[in-house]
Structures are given as structure tokens and as C-alpha cells.
Amino acid sequence: MTYCVGLLLDAGIVMLSDTRTNAGVDNIAIYRKMFVYEEPGERALVMLTSGNLSITQTVMAKLEHAIEDPEATGATSILLAETMLEIAEIVGRTLNEVSVAVGDRMSKMNQSVTALILLGGQRKGGQMRLFMIYPEGNFIEATEDTPYLQIGEHKYGKPILDRVVTRETSLEDGRKAVLLSMDSTLRSNLSVGMPLDLAIIRAGSCRIDQRERIMPGDPDFSAMSEAWSQALRDGFLNLP
């Protein structure tokens, strides 16, 4: 399984993913689910993937092949498209093509597979946008009312986002919120696991302003997790 989350804030975009994949309790592996593309000062894009690994890896390979194609145009390359909407359409179209091809083969074996992609970023001169892209190729977008999107095993990490995240949340508090959201998921679901990949894009910068991998045993993440647990215990004990 997986857990990925993205925040769309006035101050910028915060995106976080785990790296665990599993096909049973005895077949666990680490695969990167965050893919970053940027032309610093021109555009910055972050994609997070969940679902069937063969689908998501094929989609990313096709997108990267289109980037390298000398005959690529704004209709085929995410680094040439003029707007974030056009980039979302390219990703959606590619995801749909791969999903249909793989789905047809899997259906013959009475199996089904699916995948989702979170796409966040900004193009110079355009607005920051955050999309959830479905295997059918369509998508939804983060809004003022719901400034975050999740894919994967999202139910454990959703309550804290509902309670604390607004468009006015700072990037530092947004970083804290997604890490605590992930911490809640890690504690409750063994199919989600570290290392974690984090990326932050400041509004208007059109570059990846912060990118880090948080490893198991990271002292800052561990301290935050313990402090949050203690705050919850204290809050529970102090309730009337």
C-alpha cells in the first residue's frame, strides 16, 4: 500500500510520500513514489504515485521518454506544456492509456489493477495548482475549501489535516502537518513505511525549494512523533 499527501497553501505546496510497496506480508520492498521535474525559475512539478507499481512506473517512463523526445511539443511533454492544466491533461492521458492496456491483460486473468497520481506545481506566470489524477484520465483539484489531497491509505492521516490545515497555514506548519499525518498512518498501518520523501515549492519560486528523504530513526521525526503522542495523552487526560 502507500500514503501520499499534498497541501496547496497560499505560501506554497508541500508534498510527502512513503516508499513501501508490498505484495503480501513476506514481499516488502522500497520504491520511490515521488518524481520531481523542474526548470528552476520556469516551472516546478512534483508527482506522487499510488497503486499498481507496474502502471505507475510505466507512466513515469513514458512521461520521461516524451521529455527526451526531440520532436516533443507542448501537447506531449510536461516540460513544454504552457499551463498546469495542460500538464495535468498530459499526465491523465498517459495514465489512462497505460491503465487500459494493463487492465485489459489483467482482466483476462480475472484480476484488476489501478493507480492514482497527485500532481502539484507551478508554471512561471501561472497559479500553483494541485491535482488528483484518476486512471480514467480525469482529475479533481485542491480548492480553498479543501486545500489538500491524499492518495493511498489516507484515513489515518486525514483527521489532523481536517483540523489544522487551511490555505493560510505556513509552509513550516504545513510540513509539520503532513509529517504528523504520516506518523499517524505509520502507527496504524504496516503497509505504509519509511523512508519518507518530502518536497516543498514556495509560491512564485517555480523551483523545488526543499527536498529531503527522512530515514528510519531520524531524530527530528522521532522527537516530533513522541511530542505529538505526549500532547494527545495530555489532552485526553485533561478532558472533563
mmCIF file of C-alpha atoms in Angstrom:
data_model
loop_
_atom_site.group_PDB
_atom_site.id
_atom_site.type_symbol
_atom_site.label_atom_id
_atom_site.label_comp_id
_atom_site.label_asym_id
_atom_site.label_seq_id
_atom_site.Cartn_x
_atom_site.Cartn_y
_atom_site.Cartn_z
ATOM 1 C CA MET A 1 0.000 0.000 0.000
ATOM 2 C CA THR A 2 1.085 3.611 0.249
ATOM 3 C CA TYR A 3 0.262 7.027 1.641
ATOM 4 C CA CYS A 4 0.866 10.285 -0.210
ATOM 5 C CA VAL A 5 -0.395 13.753 0.672
ATOM 6 C CA GLY A 6 -0.162 17.199 -0.887
ATOM 7 C CA LEU A 7 -1.057 20.611 0.545
ATOM 8 C CA LEU A 8 -1.936 23.665 -1.557
ATOM 9 C CA LEU A 9 -1.247 26.708 0.642
ATOM 10 C CA ASP A 10 -1.067 30.413 -0.090
ATOM 11 C CA ALA A 11 2.631 30.184 0.800
ATOM 12 C CA GLY A 12 3.345 27.217 -1.463
ATOM 13 C CA ILE A 13 2.955 23.479 -1.961
ATOM 14 C CA VAL A 14 4.019 20.727 0.449
ATOM 15 C CA MET A 15 4.112 17.097 -0.735
ATOM 16 C CA LEU A 16 5.050 13.924 1.141
ATOM 17 C CA SER A 17 5.135 10.210 0.283
ATOM 18 C CA ASP A 18 6.200 6.975 1.893
ATOM 19 C CA THR A 19 8.238 4.398 -0.049
ATOM 20 C CA ARG A 20 6.854 0.997 0.935
ATOM 21 C CA THR A 21 5.344 -1.414 -1.546
ATOM 22 C CA ASN A 22 4.178 -4.897 -0.713
ATOM 23 C CA ALA A 23 2.607 -7.880 -2.398
ATOM 24 C CA GLY A 24 1.965 -9.825 0.799
ATOM 25 C CA VAL A 25 3.391 -9.882 4.293
ATOM 26 C CA ASP A 26 6.637 -11.503 3.149
ATOM 27 C CA ASN A 27 7.229 -9.461 -0.014
ATOM 28 C CA ILE A 28 8.010 -5.892 1.046
ATOM 29 C CA ALA A 29 10.244 -3.511 -0.861
ATOM 30 C CA ILE A 30 11.184 0.164 -1.072
ATOM 31 C CA TYR A 31 10.342 2.101 -4.223
ATOM 32 C CA ARG A 32 10.411 5.841 -4.798
ATOM 33 C CA LYS A 33 6.917 7.276 -5.262
ATOM 34 C CA MET A 34 7.925 10.932 -5.610
ATOM 35 C CA PHE A 35 9.036 12.216 -9.005
ATOM 36 C CA VAL A 36 10.347 15.766 -9.396
ATOM 37 C CA TYR A 37 10.760 17.771 -12.598
ATOM 38 C CA GLU A 38 11.915 21.368 -12.703
ATOM 39 C CA GLU A 39 13.364 24.131 -14.784
ATOM 40 C CA PRO A 40 14.375 26.455 -11.921
ATOM 41 C CA GLY A 41 12.591 29.775 -12.217
ATOM 42 C CA GLU A 42 10.447 28.459 -15.072
ATOM 43 C CA ARG A 43 8.455 25.523 -13.664
ATOM 44 C CA ALA A 44 8.495 23.059 -10.789
ATOM 45 C CA LEU A 45 6.462 19.842 -10.776
ATOM 46 C CA VAL A 46 6.099 17.093 -8.173
ATOM 47 C CA MET A 47 4.204 13.842 -8.763
ATOM 48 C CA LEU A 48 3.315 11.263 -6.121
ATOM 49 C CA THR A 49 2.060 7.821 -7.147
ATOM 50 C CA SER A 50 -0.008 5.092 -5.536
ATOM 51 C CA GLY A 51 -1.449 1.803 -6.710
ATOM 52 C CA ASN A 52 -0.112 -0.839 -9.032
ATOM 53 C CA LEU A 53 3.649 -0.410 -9.371
ATOM 54 C CA SER A 54 3.809 -1.642 -12.968
ATOM 55 C CA ILE A 55 1.298 1.005 -14.011
ATOM 56 C CA THR A 56 2.940 3.899 -12.181
ATOM 57 C CA GLN A 57 6.455 3.000 -13.320
ATOM 58 C CA THR A 58 5.295 2.676 -16.916
ATOM 59 C CA VAL A 59 3.527 6.028 -16.753
ATOM 60 C CA MET A 60 6.621 7.772 -15.392
ATOM 61 C CA ALA A 61 8.818 6.081 -18.016
ATOM 62 C CA LYS A 62 6.506 7.292 -20.791
ATOM 63 C CA LEU A 63 6.439 10.840 -19.425
ATOM 64 C CA GLU A 64 10.241 10.897 -19.226
ATOM 65 C CA HIS A 65 10.523 9.458 -22.738
ATOM 66 C CA ALA A 66 8.320 12.295 -24.011
ATOM 67 C CA ILE A 67 10.546 14.849 -22.251
ATOM 68 C CA GLU A 68 13.602 13.460 -24.053
ATOM 69 C CA ASP A 69 11.882 13.224 -27.457
ATOM 70 C CA PRO A 70 13.473 15.840 -29.768
ATOM 71 C CA GLU A 71 10.126 16.190 -31.532
ATOM 72 C CA ALA A 72 8.153 16.747 -28.339
ATOM 73 C CA THR A 73 5.613 19.569 -28.200
ATOM 74 C CA GLY A 74 3.553 21.284 -25.535
ATOM 75 C CA ALA A 75 0.880 18.667 -26.140
ATOM 76 C CA THR A 76 3.172 15.746 -25.284
ATOM 77 C CA SER A 77 5.860 16.941 -22.842
ATOM 78 C CA ILE A 78 5.192 18.096 -19.280
ATOM 79 C CA LEU A 79 8.247 20.367 -19.558
ATOM 80 C CA LEU A 80 6.892 22.123 -22.655
ATOM 81 C CA ALA A 81 3.199 22.464 -21.766
ATOM 82 C CA GLU A 82 2.127 26.065 -21.210
ATOM 83 C CA THR A 83 -0.067 25.613 -18.122
ATOM 84 C CA MET A 84 -0.528 23.308 -15.139
ATOM 85 C CA LEU A 85 -3.895 22.303 -16.589
ATOM 86 C CA GLU A 86 -2.232 21.126 -19.789
ATOM 87 C CA ILE A 87 0.356 19.219 -17.738
ATOM 88 C CA ALA A 88 -2.446 17.508 -15.791
ATOM 89 C CA GLU A 89 -4.100 16.556 -19.086
ATOM 90 C CA ILE A 90 -0.853 15.002 -20.394
ATOM 91 C CA VAL A 91 -0.401 13.004 -17.189
ATOM 92 C CA GLY A 92 -4.056 11.954 -17.185
ATOM 93 C CA ARG A 93 -3.941 10.843 -20.794
ATOM 94 C CA THR A 94 -0.784 8.804 -20.193
ATOM 95 C CA LEU A 95 -2.181 7.230 -17.024
ATOM 96 C CA ASN A 96 -5.373 6.276 -18.834
ATOM 97 C CA GLU A 97 -3.539 4.715 -21.790
ATOM 98 C CA VAL A 98 -1.354 2.599 -19.521
ATOM 99 C CA SER A 99 -4.238 1.673 -17.204
ATOM 100 C CA VAL A 100 -6.370 0.482 -20.117
ATOM 101 C CA ALA A 101 -3.531 -1.554 -21.651
ATOM 102 C CA VAL A 102 -2.571 -3.218 -18.381
ATOM 103 C CA GLY A 103 -6.197 -3.610 -17.294
ATOM 104 C CA ASP A 104 -7.107 -5.481 -20.466
ATOM 105 C CA ARG A 105 -4.342 -8.010 -19.865
ATOM 106 C CA MET A 106 -5.141 -8.394 -16.168
ATOM 107 C CA SER A 107 -8.874 -8.845 -16.772
ATOM 108 C CA LYS A 108 -8.120 -11.960 -18.812
ATOM 109 C CA MET A 109 -6.708 -13.419 -15.601
ATOM 110 C CA ASN A 110 -9.682 -12.201 -13.535
ATOM 111 C CA GLN A 111 -7.546 -9.607 -11.806
ATOM 112 C CA SER A 112 -7.852 -5.838 -11.596
ATOM 113 C CA VAL A 113 -5.275 -3.107 -11.018
ATOM 114 C CA THR A 114 -5.464 0.638 -10.584
ATOM 115 C CA ALA A 115 -3.277 3.646 -9.853
ATOM 116 C CA LEU A 116 -3.590 7.306 -8.848
ATOM 117 C CA ILE A 117 -1.256 10.281 -9.188
ATOM 118 C CA LEU A 118 -1.000 13.525 -7.233
ATOM 119 C CA LEU A 119 0.419 16.361 -9.340
ATOM 120 C CA GLY A 120 1.409 19.672 -7.795
ATOM 121 C CA GLY A 121 3.418 22.573 -9.075
ATOM 122 C CA GLN A 122 3.617 25.959 -10.695
ATOM 123 C CA ARG A 123 4.457 27.315 -14.134
ATOM 124 C CA LYS A 124 6.004 30.776 -14.434
ATOM 125 C CA GLY A 125 3.233 33.316 -14.763
ATOM 126 C CA GLY A 126 0.576 30.837 -13.615
ATOM 127 C CA GLN A 127 -1.049 29.815 -10.374
ATOM 128 C CA MET A 128 0.055 26.994 -8.111
ATOM 129 C CA ARG A 129 -2.238 24.011 -8.610
ATOM 130 C CA LEU A 130 -2.659 20.574 -7.060
ATOM 131 C CA PHE A 131 -4.484 17.738 -8.851
ATOM 132 C CA MET A 132 -5.515 14.157 -8.087
ATOM 133 C CA ILE A 133 -5.476 12.233 -11.370
ATOM 134 C CA TYR A 134 -7.563 9.087 -11.797
ATOM 135 C CA PRO A 135 -6.870 6.055 -14.020
ATOM 136 C CA GLU A 136 -9.692 7.165 -16.334
ATOM 137 C CA GLY A 137 -7.605 10.262 -17.080
ATOM 138 C CA ASN A 138 -9.892 12.760 -15.357
ATOM 139 C CA PHE A 139 -8.895 14.662 -12.237
ATOM 140 C CA ILE A 140 -10.030 16.784 -9.319
ATOM 141 C CA GLU A 141 -8.266 19.816 -7.889
ATOM 142 C CA ALA A 142 -7.496 21.130 -4.410
ATOM 143 C CA THR A 143 -9.580 24.209 -3.591
ATOM 144 C CA GLU A 144 -9.956 26.952 -0.988
ATOM 145 C CA ASP A 145 -12.370 24.725 0.928
ATOM 146 C CA THR A 146 -10.228 21.592 0.671
ATOM 147 C CA PRO A 147 -6.571 22.663 0.385
ATOM 148 C CA TYR A 148 -5.149 19.151 0.487
ATOM 149 C CA LEU A 149 -5.379 15.884 -1.432
ATOM 150 C CA GLN A 150 -4.443 12.335 -0.387
ATOM 151 C CA ILE A 151 -3.976 9.014 -2.159
ATOM 152 C CA GLY A 152 -3.396 5.551 -0.761
ATOM 153 C CA GLU A 153 -4.083 4.642 2.856
ATOM 154 C CA HIS A 154 -5.383 8.081 3.767
ATOM 155 C CA LYS A 155 -7.931 7.583 6.540
ATOM 156 C CA TYR A 156 -5.497 7.566 9.477
ATOM 157 C CA GLY A 157 -3.786 10.797 8.456
ATOM 158 C CA LYS A 158 -6.903 12.752 7.473
ATOM 159 C CA PRO A 159 -8.199 13.958 10.883
ATOM 160 C CA ILE A 160 -5.213 16.175 11.671
ATOM 161 C CA LEU A 161 -5.359 17.752 8.214
ATOM 162 C CA ASP A 162 -9.063 18.483 8.640
ATOM 163 C CA ARG A 163 -8.412 20.152 11.989
ATOM 164 C CA VAL A 164 -5.322 22.259 11.344
ATOM 165 C CA VAL A 165 -4.725 22.899 7.627
ATOM 166 C CA THR A 166 -6.125 25.977 5.873
ATOM 167 C CA ARG A 167 -4.877 27.951 2.885
ATOM 168 C CA GLU A 168 -3.308 30.411 5.361
ATOM 169 C CA THR A 169 -1.181 27.687 7.007
ATOM 170 C CA SER A 170 2.548 28.478 6.758
ATOM 171 C CA LEU A 171 4.933 26.189 4.911
ATOM 172 C CA GLU A 172 6.656 25.219 8.161
ATOM 173 C CA ASP A 173 3.334 24.334 9.788
ATOM 174 C CA GLY A 174 2.292 22.569 6.587
ATOM 175 C CA ARG A 175 5.463 20.491 6.753
ATOM 176 C CA LYS A 176 4.678 19.630 10.359
ATOM 177 C CA ALA A 177 1.084 18.725 9.482
ATOM 178 C CA VAL A 178 1.967 16.293 6.676
ATOM 179 C CA LEU A 179 4.654 14.637 8.819
ATOM 180 C CA LEU A 180 2.223 14.146 11.704
ATOM 181 C CA SER A 181 -0.386 12.896 9.241
ATOM 182 C CA MET A 182 2.168 10.380 8.001
ATOM 183 C CA ASP A 183 3.158 9.472 11.570
ATOM 184 C CA SER A 184 -0.452 8.596 12.387
ATOM 185 C CA THR A 185 -0.599 6.396 9.293
ATOM 186 C CA LEU A 186 2.715 4.668 10.063
ATOM 187 C CA ARG A 187 1.483 3.792 13.549
ATOM 188 C CA SER A 188 -1.801 2.320 12.331
ATOM 189 C CA ASN A 189 -0.943 0.583 9.056
ATOM 190 C CA LEU A 190 2.045 -1.672 8.458
ATOM 191 C CA SER A 191 1.641 -1.422 4.676
ATOM 192 C CA VAL A 192 2.953 2.165 4.838
ATOM 193 C CA GLY A 193 6.623 2.594 5.704
ATOM 194 C CA MET A 194 9.730 4.744 5.752
ATOM 195 C CA PRO A 195 11.862 6.265 4.265
ATOM 196 C CA LEU A 196 9.733 9.332 3.517
ATOM 197 C CA ASP A 197 10.208 11.777 0.640
ATOM 198 C CA LEU A 198 9.310 15.441 1.186
ATOM 199 C CA ALA A 199 9.250 18.334 -1.299
ATOM 200 C CA ILE A 200 8.294 21.987 -0.864
ATOM 201 C CA ILE A 201 7.682 24.613 -3.564
ATOM 202 C CA ARG A 202 7.412 28.225 -2.394
ATOM 203 C CA ALA A 203 4.761 30.287 -4.160
ATOM 204 C CA GLY A 204 6.226 32.134 -7.108
ATOM 205 C CA SER A 205 9.657 30.492 -6.977
ATOM 206 C CA CYS A 206 8.954 27.888 -9.689
ATOM 207 C CA ARG A 207 11.678 25.702 -8.217
ATOM 208 C CA ILE A 208 11.940 22.890 -5.659
ATOM 209 C CA ASP A 209 12.887 24.933 -2.602
ATOM 210 C CA GLN A 210 13.256 21.987 -0.241
ATOM 211 C CA ARG A 211 13.633 18.278 -0.862
ATOM 212 C CA GLU A 212 14.629 15.681 1.682
ATOM 213 C CA ARG A 213 14.490 11.983 2.441
ATOM 214 C CA ILE A 214 13.636 11.129 6.039
ATOM 215 C CA MET A 215 15.164 7.826 7.062
ATOM 216 C CA PRO A 216 14.019 5.395 9.786
ATOM 217 C CA GLY A 217 15.261 6.578 13.156
ATOM 218 C CA ASP A 218 15.573 10.210 12.048
ATOM 219 C CA PRO A 219 15.958 12.084 15.374
ATOM 220 C CA ASP A 220 13.831 15.086 14.415
ATOM 221 C CA PHE A 221 10.974 12.955 13.095
ATOM 222 C CA SER A 222 11.151 10.669 16.136
ATOM 223 C CA ALA A 223 11.087 13.652 18.500
ATOM 224 C CA MET A 224 8.093 15.141 16.693
ATOM 225 C CA SER A 225 6.260 11.801 16.831
ATOM 226 C CA GLU A 226 6.855 11.411 20.561
ATOM 227 C CA ALA A 227 5.904 15.026 21.298
ATOM 228 C CA TRP A 228 2.652 14.579 19.379
ATOM 229 C CA SER A 229 1.863 11.351 21.233
ATOM 230 C CA GLN A 230 2.508 13.055 24.569
ATOM 231 C CA ALA A 231 0.340 16.036 23.592
ATOM 232 C CA LEU A 232 -2.518 13.672 22.723
ATOM 233 C CA ARG A 233 -2.130 11.797 26.004
ATOM 234 C CA ASP A 234 -2.064 15.037 27.980
ATOM 235 C CA GLY A 235 -5.075 16.365 26.115
ATOM 236 C CA PHE A 236 -7.009 13.164 26.760
ATOM 237 C CA LEU A 237 -6.218 13.195 30.472
ATOM 238 C CA ASN A 238 -7.214 16.855 30.806
ATOM 239 C CA LEU A 239 -10.624 16.408 29.191
ATOM 240 C CA PRO A 240 -13.538 16.942 31.638
#
